PDB file of C-alpha atoms and ligand atoms in Angstrom:
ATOM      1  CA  UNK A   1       0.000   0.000   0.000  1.00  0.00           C
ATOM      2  CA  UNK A   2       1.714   3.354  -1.063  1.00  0.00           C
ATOM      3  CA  UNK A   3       1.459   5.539   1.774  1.00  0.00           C
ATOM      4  CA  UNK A   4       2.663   8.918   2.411  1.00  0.00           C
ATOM      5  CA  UNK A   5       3.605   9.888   5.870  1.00  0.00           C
ATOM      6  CA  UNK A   6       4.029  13.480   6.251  1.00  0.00           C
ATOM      7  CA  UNK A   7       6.477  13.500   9.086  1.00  0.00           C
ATOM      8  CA  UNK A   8       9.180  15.925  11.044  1.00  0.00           C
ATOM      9  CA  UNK A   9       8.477  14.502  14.466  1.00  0.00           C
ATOM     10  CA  UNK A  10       9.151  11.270  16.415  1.00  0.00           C
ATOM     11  CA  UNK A  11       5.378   9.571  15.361  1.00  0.00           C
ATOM     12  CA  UNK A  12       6.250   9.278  12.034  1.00  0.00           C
ATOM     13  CA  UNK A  13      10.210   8.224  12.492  1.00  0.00           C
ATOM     14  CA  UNK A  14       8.187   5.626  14.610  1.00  0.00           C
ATOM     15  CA  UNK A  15       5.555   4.753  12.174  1.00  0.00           C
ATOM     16  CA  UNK A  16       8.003   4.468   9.148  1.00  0.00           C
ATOM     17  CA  UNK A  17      10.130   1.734  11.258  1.00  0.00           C
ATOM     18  CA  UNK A  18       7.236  -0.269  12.535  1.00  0.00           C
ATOM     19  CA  UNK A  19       6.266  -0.167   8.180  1.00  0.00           C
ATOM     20  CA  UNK A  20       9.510  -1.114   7.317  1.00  0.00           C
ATOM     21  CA  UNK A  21       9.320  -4.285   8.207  1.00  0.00           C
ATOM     22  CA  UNK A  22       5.759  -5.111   7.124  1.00  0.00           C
ATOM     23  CA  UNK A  23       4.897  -6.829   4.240  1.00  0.00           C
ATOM     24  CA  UNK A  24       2.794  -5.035   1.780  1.00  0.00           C
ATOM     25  CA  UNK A  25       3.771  -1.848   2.570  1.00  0.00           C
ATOM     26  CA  UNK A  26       5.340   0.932   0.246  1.00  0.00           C
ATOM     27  CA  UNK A  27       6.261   3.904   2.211  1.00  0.00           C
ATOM     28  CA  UNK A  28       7.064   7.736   1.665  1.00  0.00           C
ATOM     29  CA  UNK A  29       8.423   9.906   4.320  1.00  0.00           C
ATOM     30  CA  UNK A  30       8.391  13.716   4.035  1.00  0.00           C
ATOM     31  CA  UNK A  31      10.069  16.305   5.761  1.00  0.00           C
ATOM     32  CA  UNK A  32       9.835  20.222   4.945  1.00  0.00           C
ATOM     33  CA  UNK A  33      13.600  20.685   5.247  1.00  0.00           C
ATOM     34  CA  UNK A  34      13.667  23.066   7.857  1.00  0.00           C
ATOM     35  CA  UNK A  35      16.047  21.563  10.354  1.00  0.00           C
ATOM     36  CA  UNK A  36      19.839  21.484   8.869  1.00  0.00           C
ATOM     37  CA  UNK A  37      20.303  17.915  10.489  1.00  0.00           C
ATOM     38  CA  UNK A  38      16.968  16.134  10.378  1.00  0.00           C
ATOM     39  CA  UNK A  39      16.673  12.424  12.399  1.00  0.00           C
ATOM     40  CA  UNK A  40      15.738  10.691   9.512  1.00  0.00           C
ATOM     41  CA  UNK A  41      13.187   8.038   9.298  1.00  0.00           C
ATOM     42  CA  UNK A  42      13.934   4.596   8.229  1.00  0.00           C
ATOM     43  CA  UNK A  43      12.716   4.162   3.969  1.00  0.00           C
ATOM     44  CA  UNK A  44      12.487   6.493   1.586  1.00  0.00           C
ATOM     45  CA  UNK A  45      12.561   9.904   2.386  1.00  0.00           C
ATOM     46  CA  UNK A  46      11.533  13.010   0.221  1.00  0.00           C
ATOM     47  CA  UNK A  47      12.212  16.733   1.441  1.00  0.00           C
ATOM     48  CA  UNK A  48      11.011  20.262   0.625  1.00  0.00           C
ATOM     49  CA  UNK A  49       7.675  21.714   0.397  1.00  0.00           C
ATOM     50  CA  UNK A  50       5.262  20.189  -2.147  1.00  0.00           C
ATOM     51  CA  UNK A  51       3.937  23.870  -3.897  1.00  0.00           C
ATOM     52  CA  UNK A  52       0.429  23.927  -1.620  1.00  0.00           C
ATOM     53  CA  UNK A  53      -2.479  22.030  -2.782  1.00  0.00           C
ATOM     54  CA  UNK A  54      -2.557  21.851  -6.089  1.00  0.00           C
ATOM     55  CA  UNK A  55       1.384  20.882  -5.809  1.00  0.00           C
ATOM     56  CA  UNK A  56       0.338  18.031  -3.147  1.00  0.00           C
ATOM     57  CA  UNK A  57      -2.660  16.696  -4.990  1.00  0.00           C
ATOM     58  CA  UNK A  58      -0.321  16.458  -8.446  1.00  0.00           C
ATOM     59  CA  UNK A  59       2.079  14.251  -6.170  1.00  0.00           C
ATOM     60  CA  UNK A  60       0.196  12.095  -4.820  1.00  0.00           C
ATOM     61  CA  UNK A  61      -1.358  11.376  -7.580  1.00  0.00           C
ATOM     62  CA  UNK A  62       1.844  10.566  -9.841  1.00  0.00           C
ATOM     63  CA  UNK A  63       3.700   8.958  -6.640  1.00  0.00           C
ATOM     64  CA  UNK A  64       0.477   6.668  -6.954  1.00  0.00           C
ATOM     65  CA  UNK A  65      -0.413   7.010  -3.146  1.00  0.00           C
ATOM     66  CA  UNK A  66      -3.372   5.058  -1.773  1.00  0.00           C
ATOM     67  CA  UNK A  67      -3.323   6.661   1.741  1.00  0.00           C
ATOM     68  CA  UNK A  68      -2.007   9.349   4.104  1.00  0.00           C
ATOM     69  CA  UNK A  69      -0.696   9.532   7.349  1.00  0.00           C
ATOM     70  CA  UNK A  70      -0.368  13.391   8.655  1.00  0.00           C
ATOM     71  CA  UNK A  71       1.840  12.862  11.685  1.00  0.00           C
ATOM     72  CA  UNK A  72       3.726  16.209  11.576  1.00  0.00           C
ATOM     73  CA  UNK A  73       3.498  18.578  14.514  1.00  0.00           C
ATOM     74  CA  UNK A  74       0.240  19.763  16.336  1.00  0.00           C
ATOM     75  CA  UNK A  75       1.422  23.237  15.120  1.00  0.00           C
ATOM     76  CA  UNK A  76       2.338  22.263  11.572  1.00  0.00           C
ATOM     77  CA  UNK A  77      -1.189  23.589  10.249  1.00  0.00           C
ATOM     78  CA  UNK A  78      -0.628  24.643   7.053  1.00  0.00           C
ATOM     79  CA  UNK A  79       0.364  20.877   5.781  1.00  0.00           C
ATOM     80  CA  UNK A  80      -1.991  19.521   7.393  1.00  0.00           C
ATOM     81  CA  UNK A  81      -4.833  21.397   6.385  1.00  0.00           C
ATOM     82  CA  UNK A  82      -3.147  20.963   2.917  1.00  0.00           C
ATOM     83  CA  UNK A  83      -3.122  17.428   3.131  1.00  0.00           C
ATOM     84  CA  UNK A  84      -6.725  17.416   4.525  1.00  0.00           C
ATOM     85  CA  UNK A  85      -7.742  19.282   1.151  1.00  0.00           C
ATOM     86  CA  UNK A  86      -5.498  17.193  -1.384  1.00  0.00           C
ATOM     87  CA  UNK A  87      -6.470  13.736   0.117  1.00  0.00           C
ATOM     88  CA  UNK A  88     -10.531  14.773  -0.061  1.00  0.00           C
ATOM     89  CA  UNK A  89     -10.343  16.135  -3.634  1.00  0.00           C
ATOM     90  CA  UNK A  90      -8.593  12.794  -4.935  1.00  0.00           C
ATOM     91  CA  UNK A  91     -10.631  10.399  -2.808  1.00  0.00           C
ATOM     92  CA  UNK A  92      -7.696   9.392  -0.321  1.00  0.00           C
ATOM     93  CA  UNK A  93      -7.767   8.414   3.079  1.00  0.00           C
ATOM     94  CA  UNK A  94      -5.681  10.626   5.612  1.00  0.00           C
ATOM     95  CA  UNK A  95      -5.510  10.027   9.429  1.00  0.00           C
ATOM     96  CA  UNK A  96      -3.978  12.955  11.370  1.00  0.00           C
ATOM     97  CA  UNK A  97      -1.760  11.741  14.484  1.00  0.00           C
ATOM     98  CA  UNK A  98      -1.756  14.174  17.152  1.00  0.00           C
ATOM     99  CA  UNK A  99      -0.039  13.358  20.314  1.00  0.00           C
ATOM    100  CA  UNK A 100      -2.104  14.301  23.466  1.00  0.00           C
ATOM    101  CA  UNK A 101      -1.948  18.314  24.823  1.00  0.00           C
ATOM    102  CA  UNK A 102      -0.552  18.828  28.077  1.00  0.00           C
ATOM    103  CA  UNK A 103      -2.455  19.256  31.061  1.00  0.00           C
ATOM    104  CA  UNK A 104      -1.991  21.292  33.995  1.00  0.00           C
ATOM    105  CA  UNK A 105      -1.452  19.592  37.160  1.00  0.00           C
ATOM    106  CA  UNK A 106      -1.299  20.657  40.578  1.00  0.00           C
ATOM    107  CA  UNK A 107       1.485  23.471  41.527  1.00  0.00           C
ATOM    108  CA  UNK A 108       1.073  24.487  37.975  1.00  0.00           C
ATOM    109  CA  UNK A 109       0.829  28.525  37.037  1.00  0.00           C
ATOM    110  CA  UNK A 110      -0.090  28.471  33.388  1.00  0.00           C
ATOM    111  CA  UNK A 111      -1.799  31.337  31.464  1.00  0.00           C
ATOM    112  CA  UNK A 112      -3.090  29.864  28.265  1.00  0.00           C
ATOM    113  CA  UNK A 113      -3.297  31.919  25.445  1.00  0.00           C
ATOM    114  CA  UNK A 114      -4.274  31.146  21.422  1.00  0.00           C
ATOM    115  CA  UNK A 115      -1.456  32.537  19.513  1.00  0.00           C
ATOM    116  CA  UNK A 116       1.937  33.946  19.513  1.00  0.00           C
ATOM    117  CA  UNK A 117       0.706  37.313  19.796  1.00  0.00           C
ATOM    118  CA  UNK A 118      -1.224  36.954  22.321  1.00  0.00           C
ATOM    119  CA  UNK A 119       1.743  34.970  24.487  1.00  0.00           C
ATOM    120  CA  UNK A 120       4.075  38.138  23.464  1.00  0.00           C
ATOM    121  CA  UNK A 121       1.576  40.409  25.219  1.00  0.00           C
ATOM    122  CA  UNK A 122       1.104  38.200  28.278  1.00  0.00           C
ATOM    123  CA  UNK A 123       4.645  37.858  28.953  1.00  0.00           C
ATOM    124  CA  UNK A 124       5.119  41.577  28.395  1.00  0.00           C
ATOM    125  CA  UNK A 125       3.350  41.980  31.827  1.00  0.00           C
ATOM    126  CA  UNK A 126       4.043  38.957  33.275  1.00  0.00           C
ATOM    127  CA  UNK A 127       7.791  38.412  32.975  1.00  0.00           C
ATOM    128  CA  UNK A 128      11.477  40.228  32.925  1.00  0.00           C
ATOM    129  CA  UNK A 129      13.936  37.120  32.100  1.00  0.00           C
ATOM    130  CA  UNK A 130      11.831  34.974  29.224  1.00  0.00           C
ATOM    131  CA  UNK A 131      12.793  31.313  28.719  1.00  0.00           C
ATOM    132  CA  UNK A 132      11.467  31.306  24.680  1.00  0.00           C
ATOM    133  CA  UNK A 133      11.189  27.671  23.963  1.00  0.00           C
ATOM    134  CA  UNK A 134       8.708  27.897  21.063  1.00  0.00           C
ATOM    135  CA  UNK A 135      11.264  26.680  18.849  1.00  0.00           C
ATOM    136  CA  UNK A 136      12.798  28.406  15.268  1.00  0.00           C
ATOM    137  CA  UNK A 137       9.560  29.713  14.042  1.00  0.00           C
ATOM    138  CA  UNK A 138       7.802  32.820  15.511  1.00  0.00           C
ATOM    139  CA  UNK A 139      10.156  34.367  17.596  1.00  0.00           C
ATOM    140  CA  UNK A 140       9.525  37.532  15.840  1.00  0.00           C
ATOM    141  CA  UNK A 141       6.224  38.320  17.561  1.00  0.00           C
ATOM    142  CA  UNK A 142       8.462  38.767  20.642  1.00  0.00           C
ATOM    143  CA  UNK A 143      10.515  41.298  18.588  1.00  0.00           C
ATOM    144  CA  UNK A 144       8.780  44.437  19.818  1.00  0.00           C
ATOM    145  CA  UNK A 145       9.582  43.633  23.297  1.00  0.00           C
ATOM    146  CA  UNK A 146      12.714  45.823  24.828  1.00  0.00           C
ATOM    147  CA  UNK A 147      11.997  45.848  28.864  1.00  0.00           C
ATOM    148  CA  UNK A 148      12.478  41.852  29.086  1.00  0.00           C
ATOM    149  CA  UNK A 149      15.647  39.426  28.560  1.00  0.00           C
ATOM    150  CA  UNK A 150      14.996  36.047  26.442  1.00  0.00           C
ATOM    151  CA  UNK A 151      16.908  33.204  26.667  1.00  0.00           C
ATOM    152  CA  UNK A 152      15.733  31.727  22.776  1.00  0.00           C
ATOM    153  CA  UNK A 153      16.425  28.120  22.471  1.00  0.00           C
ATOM    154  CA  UNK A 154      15.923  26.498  19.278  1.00  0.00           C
ATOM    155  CA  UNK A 155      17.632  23.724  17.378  1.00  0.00           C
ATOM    156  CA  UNK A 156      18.160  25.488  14.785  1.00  0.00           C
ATOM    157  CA  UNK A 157      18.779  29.425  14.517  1.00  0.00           C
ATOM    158  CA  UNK A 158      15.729  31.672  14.423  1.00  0.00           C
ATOM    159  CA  UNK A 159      14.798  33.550  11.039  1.00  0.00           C
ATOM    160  CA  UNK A 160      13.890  37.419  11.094  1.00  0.00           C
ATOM    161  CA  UNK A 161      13.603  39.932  14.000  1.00  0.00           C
ATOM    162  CA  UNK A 162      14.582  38.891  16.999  1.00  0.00           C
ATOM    163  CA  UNK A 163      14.407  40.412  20.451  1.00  0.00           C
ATOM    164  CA  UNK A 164      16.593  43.006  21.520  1.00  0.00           C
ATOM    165  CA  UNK A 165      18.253  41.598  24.378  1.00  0.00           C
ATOM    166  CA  UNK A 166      18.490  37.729  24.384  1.00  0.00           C
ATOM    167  CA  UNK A 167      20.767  34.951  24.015  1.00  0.00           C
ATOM    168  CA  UNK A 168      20.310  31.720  21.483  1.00  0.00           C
ATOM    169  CA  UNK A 169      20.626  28.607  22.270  1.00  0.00           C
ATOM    170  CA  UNK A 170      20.783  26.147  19.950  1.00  0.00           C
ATOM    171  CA  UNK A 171      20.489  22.699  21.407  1.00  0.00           C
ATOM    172  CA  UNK A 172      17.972  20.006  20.659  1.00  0.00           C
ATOM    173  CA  UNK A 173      16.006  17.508  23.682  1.00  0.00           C
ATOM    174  CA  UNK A 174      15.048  15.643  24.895  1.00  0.00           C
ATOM    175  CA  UNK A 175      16.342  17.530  28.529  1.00  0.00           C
ATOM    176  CA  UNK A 176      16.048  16.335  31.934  1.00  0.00           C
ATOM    177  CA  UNK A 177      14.098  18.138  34.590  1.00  0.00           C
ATOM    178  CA  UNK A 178      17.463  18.404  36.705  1.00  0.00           C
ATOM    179  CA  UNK A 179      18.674  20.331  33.173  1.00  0.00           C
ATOM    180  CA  UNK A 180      15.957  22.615  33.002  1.00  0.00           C
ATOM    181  CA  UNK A 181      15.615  23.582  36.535  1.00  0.00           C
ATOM    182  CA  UNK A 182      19.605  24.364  36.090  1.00  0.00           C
ATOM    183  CA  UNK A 183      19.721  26.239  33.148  1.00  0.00           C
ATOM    184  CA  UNK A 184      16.845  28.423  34.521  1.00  0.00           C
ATOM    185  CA  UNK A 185      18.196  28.995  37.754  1.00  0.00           C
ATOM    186  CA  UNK A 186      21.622  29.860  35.927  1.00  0.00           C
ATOM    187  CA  UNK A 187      19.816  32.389  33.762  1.00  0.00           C
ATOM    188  CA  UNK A 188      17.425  34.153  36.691  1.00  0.00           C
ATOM    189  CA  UNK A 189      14.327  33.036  34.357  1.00  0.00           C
ATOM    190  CA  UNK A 190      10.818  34.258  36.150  1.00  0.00           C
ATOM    191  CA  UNK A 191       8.509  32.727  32.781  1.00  0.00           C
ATOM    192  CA  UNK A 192       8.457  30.333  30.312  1.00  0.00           C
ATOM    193  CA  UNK A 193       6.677  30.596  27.266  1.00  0.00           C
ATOM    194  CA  UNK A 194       5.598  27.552  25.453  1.00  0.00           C
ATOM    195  CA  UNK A 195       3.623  25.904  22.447  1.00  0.00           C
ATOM    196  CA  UNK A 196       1.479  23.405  23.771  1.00  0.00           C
ATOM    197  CA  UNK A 197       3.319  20.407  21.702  1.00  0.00           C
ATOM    198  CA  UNK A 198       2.677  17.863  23.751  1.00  0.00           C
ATOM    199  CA  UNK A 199       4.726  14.667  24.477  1.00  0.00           C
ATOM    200  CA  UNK A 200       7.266  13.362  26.881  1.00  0.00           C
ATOM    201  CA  UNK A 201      10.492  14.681  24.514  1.00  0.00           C
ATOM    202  CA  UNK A 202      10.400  18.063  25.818  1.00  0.00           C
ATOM    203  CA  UNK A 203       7.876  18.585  28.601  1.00  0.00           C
ATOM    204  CA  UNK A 204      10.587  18.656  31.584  1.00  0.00           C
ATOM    205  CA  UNK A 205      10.482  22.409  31.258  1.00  0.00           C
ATOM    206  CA  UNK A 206       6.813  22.030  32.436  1.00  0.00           C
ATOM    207  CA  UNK A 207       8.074  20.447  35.764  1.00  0.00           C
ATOM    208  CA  UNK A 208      11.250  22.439  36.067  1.00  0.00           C
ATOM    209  CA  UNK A 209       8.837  25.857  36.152  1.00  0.00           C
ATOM    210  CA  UNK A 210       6.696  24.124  38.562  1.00  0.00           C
ATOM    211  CA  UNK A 211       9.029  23.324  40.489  1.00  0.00           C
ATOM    212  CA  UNK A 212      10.613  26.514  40.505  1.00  0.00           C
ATOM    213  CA  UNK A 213       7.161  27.945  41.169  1.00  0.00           C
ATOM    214  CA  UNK A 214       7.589  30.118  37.641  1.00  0.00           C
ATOM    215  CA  UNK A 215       4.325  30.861  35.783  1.00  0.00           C
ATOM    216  CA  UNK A 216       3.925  29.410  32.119  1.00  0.00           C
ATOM    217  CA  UNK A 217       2.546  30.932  28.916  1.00  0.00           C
ATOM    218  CA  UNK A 218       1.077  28.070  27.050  1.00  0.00           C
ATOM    219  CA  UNK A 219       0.054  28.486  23.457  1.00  0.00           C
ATOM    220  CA  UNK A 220      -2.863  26.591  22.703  1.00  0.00           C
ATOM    221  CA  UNK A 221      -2.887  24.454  19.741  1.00  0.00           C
ATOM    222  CA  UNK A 222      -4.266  25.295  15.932  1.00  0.00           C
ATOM    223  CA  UNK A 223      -7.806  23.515  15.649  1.00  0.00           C
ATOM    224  CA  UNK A 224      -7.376  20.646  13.023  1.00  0.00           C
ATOM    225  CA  UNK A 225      -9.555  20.149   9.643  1.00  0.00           C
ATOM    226  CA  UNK A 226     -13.064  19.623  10.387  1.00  0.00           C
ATOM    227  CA  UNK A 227     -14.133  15.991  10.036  1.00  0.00           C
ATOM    228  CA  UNK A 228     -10.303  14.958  10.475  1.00  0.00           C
ATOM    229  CA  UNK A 229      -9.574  11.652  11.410  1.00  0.00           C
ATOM    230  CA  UNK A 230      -7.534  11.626  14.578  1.00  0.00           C
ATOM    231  CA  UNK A 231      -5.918   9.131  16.642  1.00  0.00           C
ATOM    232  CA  UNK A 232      -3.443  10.209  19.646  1.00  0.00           C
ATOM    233  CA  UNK A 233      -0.480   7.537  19.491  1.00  0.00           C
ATOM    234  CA  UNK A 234       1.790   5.160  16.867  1.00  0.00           C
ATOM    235  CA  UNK A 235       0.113   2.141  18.100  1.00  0.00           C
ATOM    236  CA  UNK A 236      -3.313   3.109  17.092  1.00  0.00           C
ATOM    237  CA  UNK A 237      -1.999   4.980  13.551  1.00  0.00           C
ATOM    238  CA  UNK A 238      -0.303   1.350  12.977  1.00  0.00           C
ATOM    239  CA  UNK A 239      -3.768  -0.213  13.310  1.00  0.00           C
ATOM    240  CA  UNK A 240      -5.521   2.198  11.285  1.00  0.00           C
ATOM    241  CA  UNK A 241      -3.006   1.215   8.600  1.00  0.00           C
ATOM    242  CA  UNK A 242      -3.007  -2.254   8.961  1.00  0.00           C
ATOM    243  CA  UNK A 243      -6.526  -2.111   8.556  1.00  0.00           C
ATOM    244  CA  UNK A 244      -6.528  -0.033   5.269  1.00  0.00           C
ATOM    245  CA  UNK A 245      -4.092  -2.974   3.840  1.00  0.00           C
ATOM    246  CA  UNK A 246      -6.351  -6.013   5.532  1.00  0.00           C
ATOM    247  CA  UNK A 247      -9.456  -4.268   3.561  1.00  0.00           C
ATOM    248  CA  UNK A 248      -7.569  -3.472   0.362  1.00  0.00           C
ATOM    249  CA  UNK A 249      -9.086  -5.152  -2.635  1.00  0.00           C
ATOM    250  CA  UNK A 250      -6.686  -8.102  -3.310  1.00  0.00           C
ATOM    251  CA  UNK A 251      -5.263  -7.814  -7.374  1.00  0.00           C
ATOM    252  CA  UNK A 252      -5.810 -11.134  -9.292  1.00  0.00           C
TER     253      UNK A 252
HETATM  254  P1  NAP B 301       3.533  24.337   8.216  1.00  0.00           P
HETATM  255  O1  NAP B 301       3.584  25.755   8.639  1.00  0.00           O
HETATM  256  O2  NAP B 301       2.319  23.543   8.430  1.00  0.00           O
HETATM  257  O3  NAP B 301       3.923  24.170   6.702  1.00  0.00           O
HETATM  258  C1  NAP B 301       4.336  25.223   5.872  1.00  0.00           C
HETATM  259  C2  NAP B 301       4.757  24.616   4.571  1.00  0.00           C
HETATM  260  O4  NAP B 301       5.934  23.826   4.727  1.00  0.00           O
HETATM  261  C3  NAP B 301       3.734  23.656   3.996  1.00  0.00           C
HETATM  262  O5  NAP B 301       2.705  24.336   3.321  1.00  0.00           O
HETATM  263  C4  NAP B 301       4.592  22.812   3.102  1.00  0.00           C
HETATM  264  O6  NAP B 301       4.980  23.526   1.946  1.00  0.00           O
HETATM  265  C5  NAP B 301       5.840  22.657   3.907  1.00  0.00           C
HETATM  266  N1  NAP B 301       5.826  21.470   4.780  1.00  0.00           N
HETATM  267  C6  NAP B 301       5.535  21.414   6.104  1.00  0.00           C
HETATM  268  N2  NAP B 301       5.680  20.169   6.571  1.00  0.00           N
HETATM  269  C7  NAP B 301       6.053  19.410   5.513  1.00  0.00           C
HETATM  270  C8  NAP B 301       6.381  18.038   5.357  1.00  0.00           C
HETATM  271  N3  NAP B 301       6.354  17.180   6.400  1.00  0.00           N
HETATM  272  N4  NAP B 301       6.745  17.609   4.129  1.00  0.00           N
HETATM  273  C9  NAP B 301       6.787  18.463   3.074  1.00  0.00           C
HETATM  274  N5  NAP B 301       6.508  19.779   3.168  1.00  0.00           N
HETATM  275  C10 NAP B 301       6.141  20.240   4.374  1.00  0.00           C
HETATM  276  O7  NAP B 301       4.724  23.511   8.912  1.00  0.00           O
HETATM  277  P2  NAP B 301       5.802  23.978   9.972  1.00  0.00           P
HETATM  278  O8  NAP B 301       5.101  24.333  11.246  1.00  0.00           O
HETATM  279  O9  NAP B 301       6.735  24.931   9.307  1.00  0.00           O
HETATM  280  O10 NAP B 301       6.554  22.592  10.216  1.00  0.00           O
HETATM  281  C11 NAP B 301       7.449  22.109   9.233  1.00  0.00           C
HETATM  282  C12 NAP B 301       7.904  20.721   9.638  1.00  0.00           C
HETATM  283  O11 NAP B 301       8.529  20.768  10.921  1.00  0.00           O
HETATM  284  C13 NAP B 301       6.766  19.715   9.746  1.00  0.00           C
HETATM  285  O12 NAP B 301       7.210  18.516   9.140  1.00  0.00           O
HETATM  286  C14 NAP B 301       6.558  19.546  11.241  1.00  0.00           C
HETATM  287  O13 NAP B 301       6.144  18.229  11.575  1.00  0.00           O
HETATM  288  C15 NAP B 301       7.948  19.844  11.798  1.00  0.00           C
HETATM  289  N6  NAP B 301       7.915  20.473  13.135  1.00  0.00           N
HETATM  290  C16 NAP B 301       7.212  21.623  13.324  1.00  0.00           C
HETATM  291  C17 NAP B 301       7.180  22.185  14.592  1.00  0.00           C
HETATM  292  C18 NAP B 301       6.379  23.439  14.858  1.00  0.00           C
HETATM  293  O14 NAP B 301       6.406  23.910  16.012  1.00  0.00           O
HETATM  294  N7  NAP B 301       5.666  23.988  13.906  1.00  0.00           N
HETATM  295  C19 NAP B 301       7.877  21.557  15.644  1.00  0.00           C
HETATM  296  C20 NAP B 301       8.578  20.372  15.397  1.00  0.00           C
HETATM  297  C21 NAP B 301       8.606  19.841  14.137  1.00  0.00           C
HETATM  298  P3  NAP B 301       4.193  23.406   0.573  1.00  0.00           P
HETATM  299  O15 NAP B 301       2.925  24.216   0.739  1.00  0.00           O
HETATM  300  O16 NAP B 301       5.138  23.955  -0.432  1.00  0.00           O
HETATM  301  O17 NAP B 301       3.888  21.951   0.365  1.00  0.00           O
END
């Protein structure tokens, strides 16, 4: 079964291994190319940007792909709401993986907000020493803000305007709590700001801050396509493909 599995994350390095050793499976693994060093998934990989829609749709149709599997990140909304539109308008099945938010828990202080702007303005009278962990993209709608010190960190380096008074740090988790509580002690930090991404790769910083009794801007997640087919975890994205094989018309 040629499937597609829009990737960038640990799910689909995950899913693409647990294919690779299936039998009648034909997988494609895509990555947008925005990390300089990608982990690569086991299989065929392609990477770059697929021209929107209409550049999607043409793909899979001449890559002859029989199903989808969107398991980028839960804030990667513009391929998935591109691969949403491609896979109805050519008939194709997609099933979005999207690992499970976080959840606040007791000694937690977060201040959930729905966008970057709005975290930029909550921090602006929440904070003075930022911990920015919202990875490479969107640092600029912190730009405007000259009263507070970020610490940016970010595997790779953030593109445009960029805070006046921060440091970058480029490193990559997963981090222990012991880490995070550290490096935020070292740098006097008195807020995080965070996506809400979900996951046990990088959610120390959560317990670090509470900890540390420091407050936490958490950006709440895009909505996904209505109708979209969602499960929360590999296991359950390897049965929904399984299944799509098992029901397959066999060829005589
Ligand atoms: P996005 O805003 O949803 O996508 C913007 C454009 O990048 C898409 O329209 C598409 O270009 C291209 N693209 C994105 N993901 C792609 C993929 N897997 N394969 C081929 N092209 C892709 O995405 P993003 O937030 O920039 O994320 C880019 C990648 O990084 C995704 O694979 C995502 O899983 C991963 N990632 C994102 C975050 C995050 O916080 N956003 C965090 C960790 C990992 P065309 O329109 O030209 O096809």
């Amino acid at each position: 079964m040629k499937t597609l599995i829009l990737g960038g994350t640990r799910e689909a390095r995950e899913l693409a291994a647990l294919a690779a050793g299936e039998r009648g499976f034909d997988i494609v693994s895509s990555l947008a190319g925005r990390v300089r060093e990608p982990l690569l998934p086991v299989g065929e990989v392609r990477v770059g940007g697929f021209g929107g829609v209409d550049g999607l749709r043409e793909w899979l149709a001449d890559n002859g792909i029989e199903v989808i599997v969107d398991a980028t990140h839960p804030f990667a909304e513009g391929i998935t709401a591109n691969a949403a539109a491609a896979a109805a308008s050519l008939g194709l099945p997609v099933l979005h993986v999207r690992r499970p938010a976080w959840t606040e828990t007791e000694g937690d202080h977060w201040i959930r907000v729905p966008n970057l702007a709005w975290a930029a303005e909550t921090v602006a009278t929440v904070g003075e020493r930022v911990f920015l962990t919202i990875g490479r993209q969107g640092v600029s709608a912190f730009a405007d803000l000259d009263q507070q010190w970020f610490l940016i960190r970010a595997i790779d380096p953030p593109e445009g305007a960029l805070p006046p008074r921060h440091e970058l740090l480029l490193a990559r988790g997963p981090f222990t709590i012991a880490e995070e509580v550290r490096l935020m002690t070292e740098h006097c930090i008195d807020v995080l700001v965070t996506k809400d991404s979900g996951g046990a790769q990088t959610e120390a910083k959560l317990a670090a801050a509470r900890g540390l009794g420091l407050p936490v801007v958490v950006v709440d997640r895009p909505a996904l396509p209505p109708a979209a087919v969602t499960v929360e975890t590999v296991a359950a994205a390897w049965d929904w493909l399984r299944r799509h094989r098992d029901s397959r018309p066999r060829r005589a």
